[in-house]
PDB file of C-alpha atoms in Angstrom:
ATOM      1  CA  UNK A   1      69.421 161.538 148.848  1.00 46.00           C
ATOM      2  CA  UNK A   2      70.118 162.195 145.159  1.00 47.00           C
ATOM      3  CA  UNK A   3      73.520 162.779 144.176  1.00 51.00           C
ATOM      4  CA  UNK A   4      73.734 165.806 142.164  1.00 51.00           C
ATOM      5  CA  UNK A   5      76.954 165.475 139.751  1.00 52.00           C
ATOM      6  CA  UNK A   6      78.329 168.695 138.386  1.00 54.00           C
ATOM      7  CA  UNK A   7      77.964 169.469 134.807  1.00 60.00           C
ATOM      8  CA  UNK A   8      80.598 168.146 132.388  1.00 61.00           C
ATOM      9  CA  UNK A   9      81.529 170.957 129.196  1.00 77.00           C
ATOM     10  CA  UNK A  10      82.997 168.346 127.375  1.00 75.00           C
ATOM     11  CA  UNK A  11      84.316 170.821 124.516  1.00 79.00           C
ATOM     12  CA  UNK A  12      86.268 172.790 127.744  1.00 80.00           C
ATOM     13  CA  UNK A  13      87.554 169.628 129.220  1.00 79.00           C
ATOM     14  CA  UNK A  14      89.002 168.676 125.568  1.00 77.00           C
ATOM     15  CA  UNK A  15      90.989 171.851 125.753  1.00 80.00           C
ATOM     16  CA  UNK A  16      91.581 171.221 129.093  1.00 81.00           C
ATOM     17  CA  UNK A  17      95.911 170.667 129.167  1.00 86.00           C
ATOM     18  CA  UNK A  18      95.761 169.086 132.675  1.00 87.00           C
ATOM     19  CA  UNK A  19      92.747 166.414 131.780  1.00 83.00           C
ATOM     20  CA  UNK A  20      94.329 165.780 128.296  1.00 86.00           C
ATOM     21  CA  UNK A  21      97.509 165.164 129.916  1.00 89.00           C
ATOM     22  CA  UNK A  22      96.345 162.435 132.608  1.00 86.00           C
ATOM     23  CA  UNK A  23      94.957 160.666 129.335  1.00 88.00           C
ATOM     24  CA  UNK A  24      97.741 160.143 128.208  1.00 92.00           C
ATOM     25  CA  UNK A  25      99.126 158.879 131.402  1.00 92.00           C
ATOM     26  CA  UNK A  26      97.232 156.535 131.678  1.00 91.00           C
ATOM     27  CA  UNK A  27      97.523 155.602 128.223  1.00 91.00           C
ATOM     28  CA  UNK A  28     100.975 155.074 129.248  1.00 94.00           C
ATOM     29  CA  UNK A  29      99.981 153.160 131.965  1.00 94.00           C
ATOM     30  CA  UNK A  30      97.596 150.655 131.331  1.00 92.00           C
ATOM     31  CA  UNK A  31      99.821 149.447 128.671  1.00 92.00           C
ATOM     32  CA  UNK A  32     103.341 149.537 131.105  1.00 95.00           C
ATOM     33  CA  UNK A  33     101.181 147.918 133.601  1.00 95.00           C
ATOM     34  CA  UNK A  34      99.240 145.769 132.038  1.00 95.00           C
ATOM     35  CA  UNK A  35      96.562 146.842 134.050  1.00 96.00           C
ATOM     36  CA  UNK A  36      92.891 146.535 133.285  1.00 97.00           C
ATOM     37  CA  UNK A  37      91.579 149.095 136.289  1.00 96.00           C
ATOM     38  CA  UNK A  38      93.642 151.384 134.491  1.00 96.00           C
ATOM     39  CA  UNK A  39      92.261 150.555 131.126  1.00 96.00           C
ATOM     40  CA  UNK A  40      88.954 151.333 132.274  1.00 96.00           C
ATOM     41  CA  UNK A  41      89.960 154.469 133.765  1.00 94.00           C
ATOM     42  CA  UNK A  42      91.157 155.510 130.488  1.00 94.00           C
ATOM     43  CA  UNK A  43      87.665 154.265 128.769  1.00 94.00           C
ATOM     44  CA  UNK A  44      86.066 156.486 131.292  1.00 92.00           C
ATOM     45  CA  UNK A  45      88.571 159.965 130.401  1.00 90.00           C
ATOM     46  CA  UNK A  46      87.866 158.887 126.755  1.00 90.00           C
ATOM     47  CA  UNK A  47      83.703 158.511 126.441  1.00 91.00           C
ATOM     48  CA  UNK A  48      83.541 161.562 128.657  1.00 87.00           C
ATOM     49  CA  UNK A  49      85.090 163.491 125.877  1.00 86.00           C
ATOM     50  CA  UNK A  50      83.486 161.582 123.170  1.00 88.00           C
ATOM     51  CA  UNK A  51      86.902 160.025 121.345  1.00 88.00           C
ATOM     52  CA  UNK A  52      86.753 158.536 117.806  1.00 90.00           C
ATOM     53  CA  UNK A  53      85.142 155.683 118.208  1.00 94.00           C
ATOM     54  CA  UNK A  54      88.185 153.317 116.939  1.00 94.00           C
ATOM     55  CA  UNK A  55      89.907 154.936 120.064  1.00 92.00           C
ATOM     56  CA  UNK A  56      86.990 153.506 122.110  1.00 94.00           C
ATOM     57  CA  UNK A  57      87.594 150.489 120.660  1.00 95.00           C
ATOM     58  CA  UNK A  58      91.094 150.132 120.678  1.00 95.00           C
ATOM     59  CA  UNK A  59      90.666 150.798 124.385  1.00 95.00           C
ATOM     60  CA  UNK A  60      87.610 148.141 124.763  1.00 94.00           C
ATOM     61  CA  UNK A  61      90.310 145.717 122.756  1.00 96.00           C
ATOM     62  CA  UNK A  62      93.211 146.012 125.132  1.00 96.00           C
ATOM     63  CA  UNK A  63      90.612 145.945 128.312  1.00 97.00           C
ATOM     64  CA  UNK A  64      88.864 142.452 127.225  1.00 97.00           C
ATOM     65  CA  UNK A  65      92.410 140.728 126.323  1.00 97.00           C
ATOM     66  CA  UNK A  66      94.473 141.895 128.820  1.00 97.00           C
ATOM     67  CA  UNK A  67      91.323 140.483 130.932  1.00 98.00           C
ATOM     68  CA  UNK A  68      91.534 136.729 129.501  1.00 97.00           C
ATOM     69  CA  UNK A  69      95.544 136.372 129.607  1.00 97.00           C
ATOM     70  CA  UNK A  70      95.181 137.247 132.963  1.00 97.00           C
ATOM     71  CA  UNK A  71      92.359 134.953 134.040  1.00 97.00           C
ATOM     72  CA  UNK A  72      94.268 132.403 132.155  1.00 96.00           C
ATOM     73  CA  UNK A  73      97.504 133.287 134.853  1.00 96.00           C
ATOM     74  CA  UNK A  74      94.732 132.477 137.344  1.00 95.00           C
ATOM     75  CA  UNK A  75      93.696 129.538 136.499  1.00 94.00           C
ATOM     76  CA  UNK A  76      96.330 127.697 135.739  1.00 93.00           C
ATOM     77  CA  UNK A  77      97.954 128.161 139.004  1.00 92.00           C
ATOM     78  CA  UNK A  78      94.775 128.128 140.654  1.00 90.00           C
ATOM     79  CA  UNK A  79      94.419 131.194 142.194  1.00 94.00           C
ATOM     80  CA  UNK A  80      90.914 133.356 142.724  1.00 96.00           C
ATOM     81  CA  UNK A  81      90.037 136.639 141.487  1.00 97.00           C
ATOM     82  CA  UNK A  82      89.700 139.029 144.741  1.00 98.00           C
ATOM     83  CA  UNK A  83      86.575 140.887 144.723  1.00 97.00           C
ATOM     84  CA  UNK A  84      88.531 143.437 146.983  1.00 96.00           C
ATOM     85  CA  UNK A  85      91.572 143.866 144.805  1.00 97.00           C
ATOM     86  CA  UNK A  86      90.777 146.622 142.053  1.00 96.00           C
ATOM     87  CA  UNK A  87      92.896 144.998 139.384  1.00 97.00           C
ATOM     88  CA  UNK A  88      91.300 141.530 139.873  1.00 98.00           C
ATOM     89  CA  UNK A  89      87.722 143.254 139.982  1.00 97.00           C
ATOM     90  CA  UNK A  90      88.408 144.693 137.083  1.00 97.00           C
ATOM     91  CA  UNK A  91      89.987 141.523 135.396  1.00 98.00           C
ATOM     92  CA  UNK A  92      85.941 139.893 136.662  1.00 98.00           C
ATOM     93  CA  UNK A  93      84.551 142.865 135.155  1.00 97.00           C
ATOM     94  CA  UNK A  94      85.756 142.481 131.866  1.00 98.00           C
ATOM     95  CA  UNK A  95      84.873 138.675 131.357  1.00 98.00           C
ATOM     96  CA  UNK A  96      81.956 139.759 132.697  1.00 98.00           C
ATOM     97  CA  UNK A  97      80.506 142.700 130.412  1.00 97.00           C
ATOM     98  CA  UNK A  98      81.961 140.013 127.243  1.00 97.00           C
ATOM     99  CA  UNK A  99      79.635 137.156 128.768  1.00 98.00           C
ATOM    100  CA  UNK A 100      76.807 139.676 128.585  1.00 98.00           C
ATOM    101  CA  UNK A 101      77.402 140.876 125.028  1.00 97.00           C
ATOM    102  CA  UNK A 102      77.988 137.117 123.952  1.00 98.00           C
ATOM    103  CA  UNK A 103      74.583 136.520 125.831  1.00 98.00           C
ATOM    104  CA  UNK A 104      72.809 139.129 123.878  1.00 98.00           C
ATOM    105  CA  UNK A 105      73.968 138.228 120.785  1.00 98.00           C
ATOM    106  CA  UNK A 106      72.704 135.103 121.429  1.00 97.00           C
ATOM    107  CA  UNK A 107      76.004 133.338 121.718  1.00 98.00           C
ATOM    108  CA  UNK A 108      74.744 130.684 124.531  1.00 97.00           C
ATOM    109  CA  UNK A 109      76.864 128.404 124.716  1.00 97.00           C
ATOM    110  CA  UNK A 110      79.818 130.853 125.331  1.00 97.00           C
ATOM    111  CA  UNK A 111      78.383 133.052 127.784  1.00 98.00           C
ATOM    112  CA  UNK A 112      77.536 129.775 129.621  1.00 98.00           C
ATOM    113  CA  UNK A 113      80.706 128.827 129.751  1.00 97.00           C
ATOM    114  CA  UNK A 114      82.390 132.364 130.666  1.00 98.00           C
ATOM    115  CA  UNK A 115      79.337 132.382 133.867  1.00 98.00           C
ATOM    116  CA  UNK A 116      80.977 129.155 135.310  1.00 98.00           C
ATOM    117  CA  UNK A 117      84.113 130.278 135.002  1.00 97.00           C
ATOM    118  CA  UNK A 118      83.710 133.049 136.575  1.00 98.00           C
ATOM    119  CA  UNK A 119      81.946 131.249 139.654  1.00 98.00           C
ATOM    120  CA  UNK A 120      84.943 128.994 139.594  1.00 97.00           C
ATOM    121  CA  UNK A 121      87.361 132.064 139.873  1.00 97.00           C
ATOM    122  CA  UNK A 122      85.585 134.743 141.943  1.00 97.00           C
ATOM    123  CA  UNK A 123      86.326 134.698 145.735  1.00 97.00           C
ATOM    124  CA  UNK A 124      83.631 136.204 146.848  1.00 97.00           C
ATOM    125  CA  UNK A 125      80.390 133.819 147.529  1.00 97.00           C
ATOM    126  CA  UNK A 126      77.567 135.751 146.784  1.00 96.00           C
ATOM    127  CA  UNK A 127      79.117 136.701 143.521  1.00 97.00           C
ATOM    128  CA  UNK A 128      79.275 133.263 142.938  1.00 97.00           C
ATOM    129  CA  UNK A 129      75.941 132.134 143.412  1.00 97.00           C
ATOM    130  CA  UNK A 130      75.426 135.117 141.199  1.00 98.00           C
ATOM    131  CA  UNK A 131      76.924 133.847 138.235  1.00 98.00           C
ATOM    132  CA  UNK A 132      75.757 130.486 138.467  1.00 98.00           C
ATOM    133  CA  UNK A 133      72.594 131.808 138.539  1.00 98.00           C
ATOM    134  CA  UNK A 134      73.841 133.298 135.239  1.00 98.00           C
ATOM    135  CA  UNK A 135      74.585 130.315 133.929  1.00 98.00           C
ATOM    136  CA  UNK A 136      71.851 128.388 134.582  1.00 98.00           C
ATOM    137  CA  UNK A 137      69.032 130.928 132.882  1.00 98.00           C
ATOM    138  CA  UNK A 138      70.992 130.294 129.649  1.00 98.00           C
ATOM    139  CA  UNK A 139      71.297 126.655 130.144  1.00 98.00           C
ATOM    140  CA  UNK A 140      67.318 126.771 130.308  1.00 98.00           C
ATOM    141  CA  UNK A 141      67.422 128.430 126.903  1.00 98.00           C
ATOM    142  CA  UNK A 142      65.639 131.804 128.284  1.00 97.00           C
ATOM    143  CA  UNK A 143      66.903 134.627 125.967  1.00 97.00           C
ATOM    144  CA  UNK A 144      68.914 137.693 127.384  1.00 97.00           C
ATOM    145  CA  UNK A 145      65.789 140.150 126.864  1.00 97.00           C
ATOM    146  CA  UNK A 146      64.124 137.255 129.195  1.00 97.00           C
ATOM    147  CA  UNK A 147      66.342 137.200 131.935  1.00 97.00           C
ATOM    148  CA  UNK A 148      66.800 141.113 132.188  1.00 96.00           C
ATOM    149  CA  UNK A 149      62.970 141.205 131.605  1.00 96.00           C
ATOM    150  CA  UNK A 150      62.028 138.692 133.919  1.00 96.00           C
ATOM    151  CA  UNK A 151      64.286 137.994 136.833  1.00 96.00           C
ATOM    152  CA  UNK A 152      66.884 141.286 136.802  1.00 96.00           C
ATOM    153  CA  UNK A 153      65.639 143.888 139.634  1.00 94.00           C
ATOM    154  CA  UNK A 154      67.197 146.917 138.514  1.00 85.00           C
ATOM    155  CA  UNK A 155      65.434 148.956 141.797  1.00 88.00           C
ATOM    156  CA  UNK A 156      68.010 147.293 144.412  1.00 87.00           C
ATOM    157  CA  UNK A 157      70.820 148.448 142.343  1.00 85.00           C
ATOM    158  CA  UNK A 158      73.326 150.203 144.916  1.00 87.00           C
ATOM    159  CA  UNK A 159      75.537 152.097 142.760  1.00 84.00           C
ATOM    160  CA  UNK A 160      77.937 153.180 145.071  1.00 87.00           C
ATOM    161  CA  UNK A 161      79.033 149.264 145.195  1.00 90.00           C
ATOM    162  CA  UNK A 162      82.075 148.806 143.486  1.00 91.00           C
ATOM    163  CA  UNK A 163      80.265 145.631 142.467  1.00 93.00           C
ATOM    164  CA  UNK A 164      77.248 147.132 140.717  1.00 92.00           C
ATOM    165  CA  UNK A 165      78.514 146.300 137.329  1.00 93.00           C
ATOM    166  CA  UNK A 166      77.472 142.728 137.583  1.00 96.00           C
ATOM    167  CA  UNK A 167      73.934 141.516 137.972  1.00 96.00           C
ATOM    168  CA  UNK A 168      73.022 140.067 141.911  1.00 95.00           C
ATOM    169  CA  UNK A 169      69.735 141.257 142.369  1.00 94.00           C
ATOM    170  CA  UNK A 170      67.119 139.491 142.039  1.00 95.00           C
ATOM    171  CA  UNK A 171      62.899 139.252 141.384  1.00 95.00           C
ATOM    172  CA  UNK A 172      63.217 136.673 143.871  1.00 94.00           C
ATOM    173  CA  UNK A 173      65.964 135.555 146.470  1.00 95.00           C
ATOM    174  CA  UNK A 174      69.162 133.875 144.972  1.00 95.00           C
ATOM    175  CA  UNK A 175      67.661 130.796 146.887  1.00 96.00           C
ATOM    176  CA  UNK A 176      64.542 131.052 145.526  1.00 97.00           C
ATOM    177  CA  UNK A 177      66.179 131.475 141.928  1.00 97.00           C
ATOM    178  CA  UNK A 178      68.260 128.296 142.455  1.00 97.00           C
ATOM    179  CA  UNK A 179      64.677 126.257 143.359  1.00 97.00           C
ATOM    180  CA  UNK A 180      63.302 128.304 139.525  1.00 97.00           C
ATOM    181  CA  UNK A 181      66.188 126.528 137.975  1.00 98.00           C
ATOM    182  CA  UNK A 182      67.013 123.377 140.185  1.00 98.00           C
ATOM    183  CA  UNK A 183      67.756 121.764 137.008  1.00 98.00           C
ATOM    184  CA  UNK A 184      69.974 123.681 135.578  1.00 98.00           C
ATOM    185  CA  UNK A 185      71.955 124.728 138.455  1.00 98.00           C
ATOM    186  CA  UNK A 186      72.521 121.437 139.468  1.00 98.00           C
ATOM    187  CA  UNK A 187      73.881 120.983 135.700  1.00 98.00           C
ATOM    188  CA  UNK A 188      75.936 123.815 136.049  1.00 98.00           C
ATOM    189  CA  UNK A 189      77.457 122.840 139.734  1.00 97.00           C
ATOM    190  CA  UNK A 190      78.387 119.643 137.545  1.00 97.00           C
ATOM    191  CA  UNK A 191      80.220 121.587 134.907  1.00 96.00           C
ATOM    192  CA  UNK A 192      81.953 123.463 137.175  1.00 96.00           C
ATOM    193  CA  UNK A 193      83.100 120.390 139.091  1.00 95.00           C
ATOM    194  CA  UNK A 194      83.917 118.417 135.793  1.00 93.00           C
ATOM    195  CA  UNK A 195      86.370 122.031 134.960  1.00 90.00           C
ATOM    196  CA  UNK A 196      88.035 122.081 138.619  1.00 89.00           C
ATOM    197  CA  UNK A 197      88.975 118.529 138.450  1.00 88.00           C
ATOM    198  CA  UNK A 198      90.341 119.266 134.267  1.00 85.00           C
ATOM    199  CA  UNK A 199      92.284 121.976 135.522  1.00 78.00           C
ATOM    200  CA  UNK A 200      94.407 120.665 138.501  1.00 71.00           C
ATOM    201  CA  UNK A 201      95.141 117.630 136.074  1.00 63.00           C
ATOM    202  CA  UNK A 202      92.984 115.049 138.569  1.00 49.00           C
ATOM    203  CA  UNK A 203      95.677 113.021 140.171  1.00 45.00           C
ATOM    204  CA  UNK A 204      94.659 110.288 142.665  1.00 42.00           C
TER     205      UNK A 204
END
C-alpha cells in the first residue's frame, strides 16, 4: 500500500501564521528543554520551508551537542539510552547520523569509536548487534561507499519504524555478518569491554 502524502506549497505554509508560530515554539522549546526530539522537530518545520541554511545549521549545532552532553549524563552514571523513550531515541539518533558523517568523511577511527559507544549505551539488543556490526566494517578498513554498497539492504527498510534512521538490515543475517567479520567483532566486543570496565572506575 503506498502512502500517498499530500502536497506541501511551501511558499503558503511560509505565510502560514499558525505553522510559523509553532516554529517558534518549538524554538522556544528545544532550547527551555533541552530537548533533542524537539530539536529535530524544529529541523523538520525548518527544511520543509527551506530556511537559510545557517538556520539549518544552527539547528543541526544545538541537535548534535545537546546529544553528546547528554550521553555524557548517561554514561557517567551508567544509565542506557531507551530505544522507547523519544528523547533518548533521539539523543541515539544524533550520535548516530555524526558517526555516519565522520564515517564518510573518512574519519575511522572516530566513527569506530562513536559505534561502540553506542552499543555500550543502547538498551535495545538488536540495535546493539547493529552497531557493533558498525563498528567492526570500519575496523576492517572497508570504506563507507563499501559498506552501504555492499552489506546495507535498503529494500527491508520499514519506514514507519521509529528506528529506521539507523542501519539494521542486512545483505546477510546479523549472524551471518558477525561470522564476515569474526575478527573484528571480536576486537570490538574487546573495546567495548576494556570502556565498561574504564568507566565504572574497575574496583575489585
Amino acid at each position: 500500500m503506498m502512502h500517498h502524502k499530500p502536497e506541501i506549497h511551501v511558499e503558503e505554509l511560509k505565510k502560514d501564521k499558525e505553522f510559523l508560530a509553532n516554529i517558534k515554539r518549538l524554538e522556544a522549546e528545544c532550547k527551555e528543554q533541552e530537548s533533542v526530539a524537539k530539536g529535530y522537530q524544529l529541523l523538520d518545520a525548518q527544511l520543509i520551508i527551506e530556511a537559510a541554511e545557517d538556520e539549518i545549521n544552527e539547528i543541526f549545532t544545538f541537535i548534535v551537542n545537546t546529544a553528546f552532553d547528554k550521553l555524557a549524563q548517561k554514561l557517567s552514571t551508567d544509565t542506557a539510552l531507551f530505544m522507547d523513550d523519544d528523547e533518548d531515541r533521539a539523543v541515539a539518533r544524533a550520535i548516530y547520523e555524526h558517526g555516519m558523517q565522520l564515517y564518510s568523511e573518512n574519519n575511522q577511527k572516530g566513527a569506530k569509536e562513536i559505534f561502540l559507544i553506542l552499543s555500550y549505551v543502547i538498551d535495545k539488543l538488536s540495535l546493539k548487534d547493529a552497531m557493533l556490526l558498525h563498528a567492526a566494517v570500519v575496523i576492517s578498513g572497508k570504506s563507507f561507499d563499501d559498506f552501504i554498497a555492499q552489506y546495507v539492504d535498503v529494500e527491508q527498510v520499514d519506514i514507519d519504524d521509529p528506528l529506521a534512521f539507523f542501519v539494521q538490515t542486512f545483505t546477510f543475517s546479523i549472524s551471518e555478518m558477525f561470522d564476515l567479520f569474526v575478527e573484528e567483532v571480536a576486537l570490538g566486543r574487546k573495546e567495548i569491554e576494556v570502556f565498561a570496565t574504564s568507566q565504572k572506575g574497575y574496583k575489585e
